[in-house]
Amino acid sequence: MSSALLVARRRALVGSRSLASSVRWASSDSKDKYKIVVVGAGSGGLTVANQIYNRFKAAGTPLNEGDIAIVDANEYHYYQPGWTLVGAGLKQKIETREPLKSLIPSHLAHIPEYVQSFAPKSSSITTASGRTISYESLVVATGLKTNWDNITGLPKALADPASGVSSIYSYETCDKVWRDIDALRSGKAIFTQPAGVIKCAGAPQKIMWMAWDRYQKTGRGDQISVDFYTGTPSMFSVKKYAEALNELRIQRGVGGFFSHNLVSVDAANHKATFKKGDGSTVDVDYTLLHVSPPMGPLDVIKNSPLADESGWVSVDKGTLRHTNPEFGNVWALGDCSSLPTSKTAAAITAQAPVLTENLFSVVTTGKDRGVTYDGYTSCPLLTGYGQLMLAEFKYGLEPKESFANYLGDQSKPSRIYYHLKKDLFPWAYWNHMIQGRWFGSHGFLRPKFPPTTNTPK
């Protein structure tokens, strides 16, 4: 099937955008100063830029066209949660991307450049071309960096069609995952997860469970062993779900090797080297190797005045405003931020309304309203075809479940939760979330924030 037909089919499945909500392609803007500049046009940037515009409009103090600028040079916008579905053979990867300029409405200016440096003391940024752009308020939503090169031999292995090595963590490699999984007839399938911060910490085992189920359903389960090697000490960070997943692992005969961090890949000999918690290393033979690479902050953030000691944009974990009072007109959300919660698209749905409300309050009253984010995030954990464990939690790694009272215990795999991940969430994302009209567990209803006492910041 051609790429054009695949895109047409996806749009037909998720519903065409109505004339009222359709976006017109934005043109590049050449102004040097904006009321609000949003750096990054991923899930966080597009969502919050549209929510900010909509918030001012709803309050009767609308911003003019072009008052908000989005700075991002990427040609495409990607629905990254869809790459797991691609790796599992449920979607084609062309369904997970759209031209970025087609998603930016005409009332938002688009500056198709990358940021080279931040100068928060002068409320300005400099782009890669040397252009200086000033702002009254800045929202940073740049995402993070995937460090493929931190694993010796990995880039070369990913580029080799016969290596048996793949990853769902990029558009370029996610379809290789399905080819490798589907082609394997016998041997040893290893799935890895690095220590430290990564995008959607449940994704490394989602694809493992899908592969395991594929092998059972096609009669290959007895010929293929499946093992999980993770740099973390348990299956998941939240105790409730970690226990359920570990029980599932034992029931299914999946090997669990904890505090094992992948450090190198020898594709020619099909060997993976792991560094253990005690500092020693171990070589493991594989037939199929799925790699979740280490990740970290982007250099442009890490080397800027906005960064904390770890390289993330330092923001208050409740208000999402920068922790340095001198940079009180700077905000951040999503993967680039220092927020101590899992980095997922679901987290954006809870962060964006809080950031929007506080920024709106500062701009219109000079005071931070003090609305707070509780750390909500969600990880829809695929455990097989037709089944999913819906992990939802907040700061303190405490469960915060939306559907348990209606649909049952969310730590138990369910077909209903599976279709949320496979069908509802992609539809909501493309048609509503990145237009600023989807609020996660609140659906289409913007959260109502209780009255608070304004405290000058």
Short mmCIF file of C-alpha atoms in Angstrom, two decimals, residues 63 107 208 279 384 397 443:
data_model
loop_
_atom_site.label_atom_id
_atom_site.label_comp_id
_atom_site.label_asym_id
_atom_site.label_seq_id
_atom_site.Cartn_x
_atom_site.Cartn_y
_atom_site.Cartn_z
CA LEU A 63 -3.95 37.70 21.70
CA HIS A 107 -2.85 32.52 14.43
CA MET A 208 8.66 -7.33 24.91
CA GLY A 279 30.57 -2.81 38.22
CA GLY A 384 -0.22 -8.64 24.73
CA LEU A 397 4.82 7.10 42.85
CA GLY A 443 -11.45 14.51 28.26
#
